[in-house]
PDB file of C-alpha atoms in Angstrom:
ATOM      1  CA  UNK A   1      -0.342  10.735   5.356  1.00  0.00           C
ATOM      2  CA  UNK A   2       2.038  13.195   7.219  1.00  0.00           C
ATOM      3  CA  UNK A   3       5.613  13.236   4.723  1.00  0.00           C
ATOM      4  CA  UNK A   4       8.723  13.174   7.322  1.00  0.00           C
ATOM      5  CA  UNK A   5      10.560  16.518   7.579  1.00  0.00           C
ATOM      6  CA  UNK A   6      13.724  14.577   9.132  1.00  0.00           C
ATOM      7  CA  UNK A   7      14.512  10.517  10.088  1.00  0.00           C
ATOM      8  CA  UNK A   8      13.144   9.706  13.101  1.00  0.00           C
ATOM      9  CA  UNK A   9      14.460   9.225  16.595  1.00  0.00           C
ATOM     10  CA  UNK A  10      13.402   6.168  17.898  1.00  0.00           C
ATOM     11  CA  UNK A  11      14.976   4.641  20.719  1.00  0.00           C
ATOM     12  CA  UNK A  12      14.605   1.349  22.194  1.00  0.00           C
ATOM     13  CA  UNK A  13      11.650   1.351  23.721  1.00  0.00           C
ATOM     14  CA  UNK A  14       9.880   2.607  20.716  1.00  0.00           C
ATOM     15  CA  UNK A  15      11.223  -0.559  19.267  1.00  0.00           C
ATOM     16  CA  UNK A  16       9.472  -2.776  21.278  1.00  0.00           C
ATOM     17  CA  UNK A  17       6.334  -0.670  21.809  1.00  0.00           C
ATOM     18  CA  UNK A  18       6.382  -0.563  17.188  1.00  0.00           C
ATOM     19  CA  UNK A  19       7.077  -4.396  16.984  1.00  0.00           C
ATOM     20  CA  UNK A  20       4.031  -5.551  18.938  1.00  0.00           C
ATOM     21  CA  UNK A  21       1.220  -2.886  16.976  1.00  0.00           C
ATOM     22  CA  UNK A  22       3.177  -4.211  13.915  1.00  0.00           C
ATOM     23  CA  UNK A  23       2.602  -7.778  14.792  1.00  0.00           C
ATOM     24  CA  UNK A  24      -1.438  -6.799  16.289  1.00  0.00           C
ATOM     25  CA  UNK A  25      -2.511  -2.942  16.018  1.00  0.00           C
ATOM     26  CA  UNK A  26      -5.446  -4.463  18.132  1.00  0.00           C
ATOM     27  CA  UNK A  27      -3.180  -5.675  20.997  1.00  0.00           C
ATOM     28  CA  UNK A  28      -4.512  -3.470  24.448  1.00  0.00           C
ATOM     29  CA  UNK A  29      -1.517  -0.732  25.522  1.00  0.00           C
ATOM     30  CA  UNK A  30      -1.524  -1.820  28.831  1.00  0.00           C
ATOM     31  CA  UNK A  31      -0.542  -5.829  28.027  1.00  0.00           C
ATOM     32  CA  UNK A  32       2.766  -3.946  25.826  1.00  0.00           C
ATOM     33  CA  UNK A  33       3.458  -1.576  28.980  1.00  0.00           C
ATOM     34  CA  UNK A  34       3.586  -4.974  31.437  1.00  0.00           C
ATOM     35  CA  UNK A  35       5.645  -6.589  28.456  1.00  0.00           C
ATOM     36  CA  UNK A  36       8.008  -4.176  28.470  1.00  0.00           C
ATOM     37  CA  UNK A  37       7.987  -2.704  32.197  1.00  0.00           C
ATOM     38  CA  UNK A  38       6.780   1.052  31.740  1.00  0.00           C
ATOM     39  CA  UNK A  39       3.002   2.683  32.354  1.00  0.00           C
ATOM     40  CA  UNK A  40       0.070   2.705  29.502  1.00  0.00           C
ATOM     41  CA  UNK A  41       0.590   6.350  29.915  1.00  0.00           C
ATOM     42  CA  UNK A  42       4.213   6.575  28.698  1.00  0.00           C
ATOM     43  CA  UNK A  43       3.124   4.192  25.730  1.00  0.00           C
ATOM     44  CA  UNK A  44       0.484   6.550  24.767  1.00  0.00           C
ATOM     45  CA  UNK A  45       3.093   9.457  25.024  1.00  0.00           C
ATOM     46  CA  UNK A  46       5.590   7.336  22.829  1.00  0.00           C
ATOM     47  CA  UNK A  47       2.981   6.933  20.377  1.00  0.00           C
ATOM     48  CA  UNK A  48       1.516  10.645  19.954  1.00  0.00           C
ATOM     49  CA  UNK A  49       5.118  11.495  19.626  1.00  0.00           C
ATOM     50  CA  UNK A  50       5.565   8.642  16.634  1.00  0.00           C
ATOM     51  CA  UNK A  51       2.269   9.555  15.014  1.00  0.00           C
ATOM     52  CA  UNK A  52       3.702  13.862  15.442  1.00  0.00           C
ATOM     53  CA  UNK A  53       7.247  12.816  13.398  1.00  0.00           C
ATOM     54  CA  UNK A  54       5.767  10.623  10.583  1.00  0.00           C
ATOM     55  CA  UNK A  55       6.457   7.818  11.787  1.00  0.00           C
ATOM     56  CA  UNK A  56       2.939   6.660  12.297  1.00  0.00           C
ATOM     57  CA  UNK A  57       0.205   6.721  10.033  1.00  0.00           C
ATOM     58  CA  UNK A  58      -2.662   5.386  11.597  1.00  0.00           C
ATOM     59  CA  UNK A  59      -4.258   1.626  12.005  1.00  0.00           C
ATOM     60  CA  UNK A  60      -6.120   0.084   9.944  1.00  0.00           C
ATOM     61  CA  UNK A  61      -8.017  -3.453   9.189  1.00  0.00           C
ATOM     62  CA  UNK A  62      -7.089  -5.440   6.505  1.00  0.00           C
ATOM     63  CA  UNK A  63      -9.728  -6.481   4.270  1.00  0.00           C
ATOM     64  CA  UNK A  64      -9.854 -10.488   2.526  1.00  0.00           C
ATOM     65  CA  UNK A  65      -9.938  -9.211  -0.741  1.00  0.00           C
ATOM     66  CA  UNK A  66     -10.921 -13.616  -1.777  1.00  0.00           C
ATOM     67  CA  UNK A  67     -13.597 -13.502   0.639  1.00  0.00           C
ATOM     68  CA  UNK A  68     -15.201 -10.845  -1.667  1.00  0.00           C
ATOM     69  CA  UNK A  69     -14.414 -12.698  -4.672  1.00  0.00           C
ATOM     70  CA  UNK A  70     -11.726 -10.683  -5.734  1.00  0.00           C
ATOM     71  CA  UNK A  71      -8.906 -13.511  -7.002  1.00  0.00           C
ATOM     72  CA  UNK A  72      -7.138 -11.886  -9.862  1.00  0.00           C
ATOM     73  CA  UNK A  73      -3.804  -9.624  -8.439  1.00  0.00           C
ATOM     74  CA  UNK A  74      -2.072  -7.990 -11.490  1.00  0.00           C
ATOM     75  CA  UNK A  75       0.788  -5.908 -11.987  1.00  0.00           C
ATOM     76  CA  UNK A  76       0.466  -3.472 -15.022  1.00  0.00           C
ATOM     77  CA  UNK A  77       3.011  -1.037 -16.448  1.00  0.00           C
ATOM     78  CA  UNK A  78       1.908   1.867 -18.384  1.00  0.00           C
ATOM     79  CA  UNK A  79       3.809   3.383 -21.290  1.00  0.00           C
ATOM     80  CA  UNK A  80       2.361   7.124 -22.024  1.00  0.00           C
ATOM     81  CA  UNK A  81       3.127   8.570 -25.083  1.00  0.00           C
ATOM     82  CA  UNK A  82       4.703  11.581 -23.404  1.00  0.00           C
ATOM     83  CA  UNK A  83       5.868  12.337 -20.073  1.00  0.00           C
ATOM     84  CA  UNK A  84       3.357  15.712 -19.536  1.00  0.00           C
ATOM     85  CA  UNK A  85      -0.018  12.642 -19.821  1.00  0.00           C
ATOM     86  CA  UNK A  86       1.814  11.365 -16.275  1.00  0.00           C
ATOM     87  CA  UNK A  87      -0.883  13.961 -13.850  1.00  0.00           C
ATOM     88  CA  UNK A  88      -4.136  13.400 -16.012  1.00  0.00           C
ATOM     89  CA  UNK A  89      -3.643   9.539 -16.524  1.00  0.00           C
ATOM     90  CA  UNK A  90      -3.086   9.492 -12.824  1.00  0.00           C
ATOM     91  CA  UNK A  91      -6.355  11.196 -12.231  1.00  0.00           C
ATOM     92  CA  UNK A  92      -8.051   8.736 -14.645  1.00  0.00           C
ATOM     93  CA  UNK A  93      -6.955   6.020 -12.704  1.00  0.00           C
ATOM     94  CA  UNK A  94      -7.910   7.378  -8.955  1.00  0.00           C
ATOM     95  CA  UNK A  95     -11.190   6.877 -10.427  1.00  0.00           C
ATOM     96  CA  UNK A  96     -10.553   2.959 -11.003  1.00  0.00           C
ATOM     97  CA  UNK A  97     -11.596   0.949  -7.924  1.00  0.00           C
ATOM     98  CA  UNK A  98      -9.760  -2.164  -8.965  1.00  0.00           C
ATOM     99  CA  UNK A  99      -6.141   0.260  -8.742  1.00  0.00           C
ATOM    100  CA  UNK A 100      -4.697  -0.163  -5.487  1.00  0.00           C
ATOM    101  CA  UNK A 101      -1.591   0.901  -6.002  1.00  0.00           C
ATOM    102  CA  UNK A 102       0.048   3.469  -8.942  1.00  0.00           C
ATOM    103  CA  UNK A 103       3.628   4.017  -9.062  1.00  0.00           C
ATOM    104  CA  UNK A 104       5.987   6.753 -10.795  1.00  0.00           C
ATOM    105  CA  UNK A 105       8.871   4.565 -11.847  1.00  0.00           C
ATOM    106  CA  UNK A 106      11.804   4.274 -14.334  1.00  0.00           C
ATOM    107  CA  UNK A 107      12.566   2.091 -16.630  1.00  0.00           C
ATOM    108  CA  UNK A 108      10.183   0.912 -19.904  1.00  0.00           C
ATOM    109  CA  UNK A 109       6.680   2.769 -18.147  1.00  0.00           C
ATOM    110  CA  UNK A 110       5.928   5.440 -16.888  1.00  0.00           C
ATOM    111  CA  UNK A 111       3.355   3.687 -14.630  1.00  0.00           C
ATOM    112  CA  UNK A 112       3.466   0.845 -12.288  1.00  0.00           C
ATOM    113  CA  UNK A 113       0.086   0.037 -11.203  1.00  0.00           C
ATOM    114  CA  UNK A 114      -0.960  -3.189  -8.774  1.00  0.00           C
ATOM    115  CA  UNK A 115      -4.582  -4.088  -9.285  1.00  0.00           C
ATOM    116  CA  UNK A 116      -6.773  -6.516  -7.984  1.00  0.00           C
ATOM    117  CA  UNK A 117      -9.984  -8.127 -10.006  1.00  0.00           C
ATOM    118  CA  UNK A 118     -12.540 -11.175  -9.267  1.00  0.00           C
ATOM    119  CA  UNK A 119     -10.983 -13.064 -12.244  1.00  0.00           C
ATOM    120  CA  UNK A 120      -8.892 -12.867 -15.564  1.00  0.00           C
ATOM    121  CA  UNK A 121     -12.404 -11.767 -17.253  1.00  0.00           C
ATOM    122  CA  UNK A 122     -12.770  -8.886 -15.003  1.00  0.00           C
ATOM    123  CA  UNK A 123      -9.020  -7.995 -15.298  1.00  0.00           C
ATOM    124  CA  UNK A 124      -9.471  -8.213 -19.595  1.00  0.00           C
ATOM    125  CA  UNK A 125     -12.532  -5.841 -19.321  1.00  0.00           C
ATOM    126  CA  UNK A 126     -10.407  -2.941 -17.116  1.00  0.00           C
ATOM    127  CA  UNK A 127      -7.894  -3.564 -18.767  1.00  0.00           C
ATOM    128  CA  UNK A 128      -9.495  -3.236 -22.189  1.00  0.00           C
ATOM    129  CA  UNK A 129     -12.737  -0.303 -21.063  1.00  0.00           C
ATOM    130  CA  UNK A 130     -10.526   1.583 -18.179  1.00  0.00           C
ATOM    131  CA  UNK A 131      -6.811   1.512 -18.568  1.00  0.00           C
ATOM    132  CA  UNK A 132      -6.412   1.697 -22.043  1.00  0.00           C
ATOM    133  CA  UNK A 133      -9.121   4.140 -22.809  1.00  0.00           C
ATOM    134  CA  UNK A 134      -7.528   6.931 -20.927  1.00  0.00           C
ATOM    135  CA  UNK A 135      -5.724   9.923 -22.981  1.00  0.00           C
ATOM    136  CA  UNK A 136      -2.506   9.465 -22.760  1.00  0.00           C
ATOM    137  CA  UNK A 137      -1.684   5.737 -22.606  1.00  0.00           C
ATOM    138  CA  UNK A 138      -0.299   4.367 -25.531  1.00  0.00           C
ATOM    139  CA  UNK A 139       0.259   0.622 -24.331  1.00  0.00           C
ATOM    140  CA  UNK A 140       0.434  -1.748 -21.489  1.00  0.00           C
ATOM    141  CA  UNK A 141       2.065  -4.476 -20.232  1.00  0.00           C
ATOM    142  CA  UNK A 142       0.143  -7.104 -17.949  1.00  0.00           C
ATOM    143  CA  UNK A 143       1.798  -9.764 -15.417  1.00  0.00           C
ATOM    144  CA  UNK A 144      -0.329 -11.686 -13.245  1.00  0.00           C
ATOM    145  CA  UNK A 145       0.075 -12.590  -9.873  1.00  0.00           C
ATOM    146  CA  UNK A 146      -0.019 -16.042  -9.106  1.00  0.00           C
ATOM    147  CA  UNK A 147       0.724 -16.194  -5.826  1.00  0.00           C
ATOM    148  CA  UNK A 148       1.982 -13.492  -2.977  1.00  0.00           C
ATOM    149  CA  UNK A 149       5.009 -15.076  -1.223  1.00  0.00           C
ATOM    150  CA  UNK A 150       6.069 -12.043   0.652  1.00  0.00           C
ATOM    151  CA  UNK A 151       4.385  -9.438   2.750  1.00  0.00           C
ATOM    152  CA  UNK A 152       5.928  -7.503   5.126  1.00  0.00           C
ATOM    153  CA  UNK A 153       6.760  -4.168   6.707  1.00  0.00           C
ATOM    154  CA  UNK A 154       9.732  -2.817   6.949  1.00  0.00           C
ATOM    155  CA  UNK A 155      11.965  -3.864  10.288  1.00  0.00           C
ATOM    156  CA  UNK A 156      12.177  -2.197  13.320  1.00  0.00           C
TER     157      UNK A 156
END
């Protein structure tokens, strides 16, 4: 993912072009160019020159993590026993498939990491095998998600 240099310079257009892929990436350029009254060529300018700042990173589908049996969302903070483990237990747990997210972060951890396991059994055993077997991590602290009330992107 490209890292902004600057903010970006969006105007209004952009706005309205941003809110529809936000709402349906899948939605054809040339329905948003009649919505909003310019070409499908401008739109695909508008977007190569959202995708050059930053502002864009791509599309992608969104996988139904229940329809794969996957139930168990958990929130786990990591307490290192020094500041210097930070890079390797990062490494260590790229390697976990059940990590979707890991997060530097202050406060009590070191670590914030989101991860996502068929049930509280499978959650116990990466917990127990994974997490806390890596160099570096001296104790966690588990909370379990038991329901996602939120999910959004940012406004536009």
């Amino acid at each position: 993912m490209k890292t902004p240099t600057s903010l970006a310079k969006i105007d209004g257009i952009d706005k309205k072009i941003l809110r529809f892929l936000m709402e349906d990436a899948r939605k054809p350029v040339l329905e948003i160019a009649r919505s909003i009254g310019i070409s499908g060529a401008a739109i695909h300018q508008r977007l190569r020159k959202l995708e050059a700042t930053g502002l864009l990173s791509g599309s992608k589908f969104i996988v139904n993590p229940k329809s794969l049996g996957y139930t168990t969302m958990a929130y786990i903070g990591i307490y290192l026993d020094k500041a210097m483990s930070n890079p390797m237990a990062v490494k260590q747990l790229e390697k976990i498939p059940e990590v979707l997210e890991c997060h530097y972060t202050t406060g009590n951890w070191s670590i914030l990491i989101k991860v996502l396991c068929r049930d509280n059994e499978h959650l116990m055993q990466v917990l127990n095998k994974e997490i806390q077997a890596i160099e570096g991590v001296s104790r966690t602290e588990t909370f379990i998600s038991l329901a996602q009330q939120i999910d959004r992107q940012i406004s536009i």
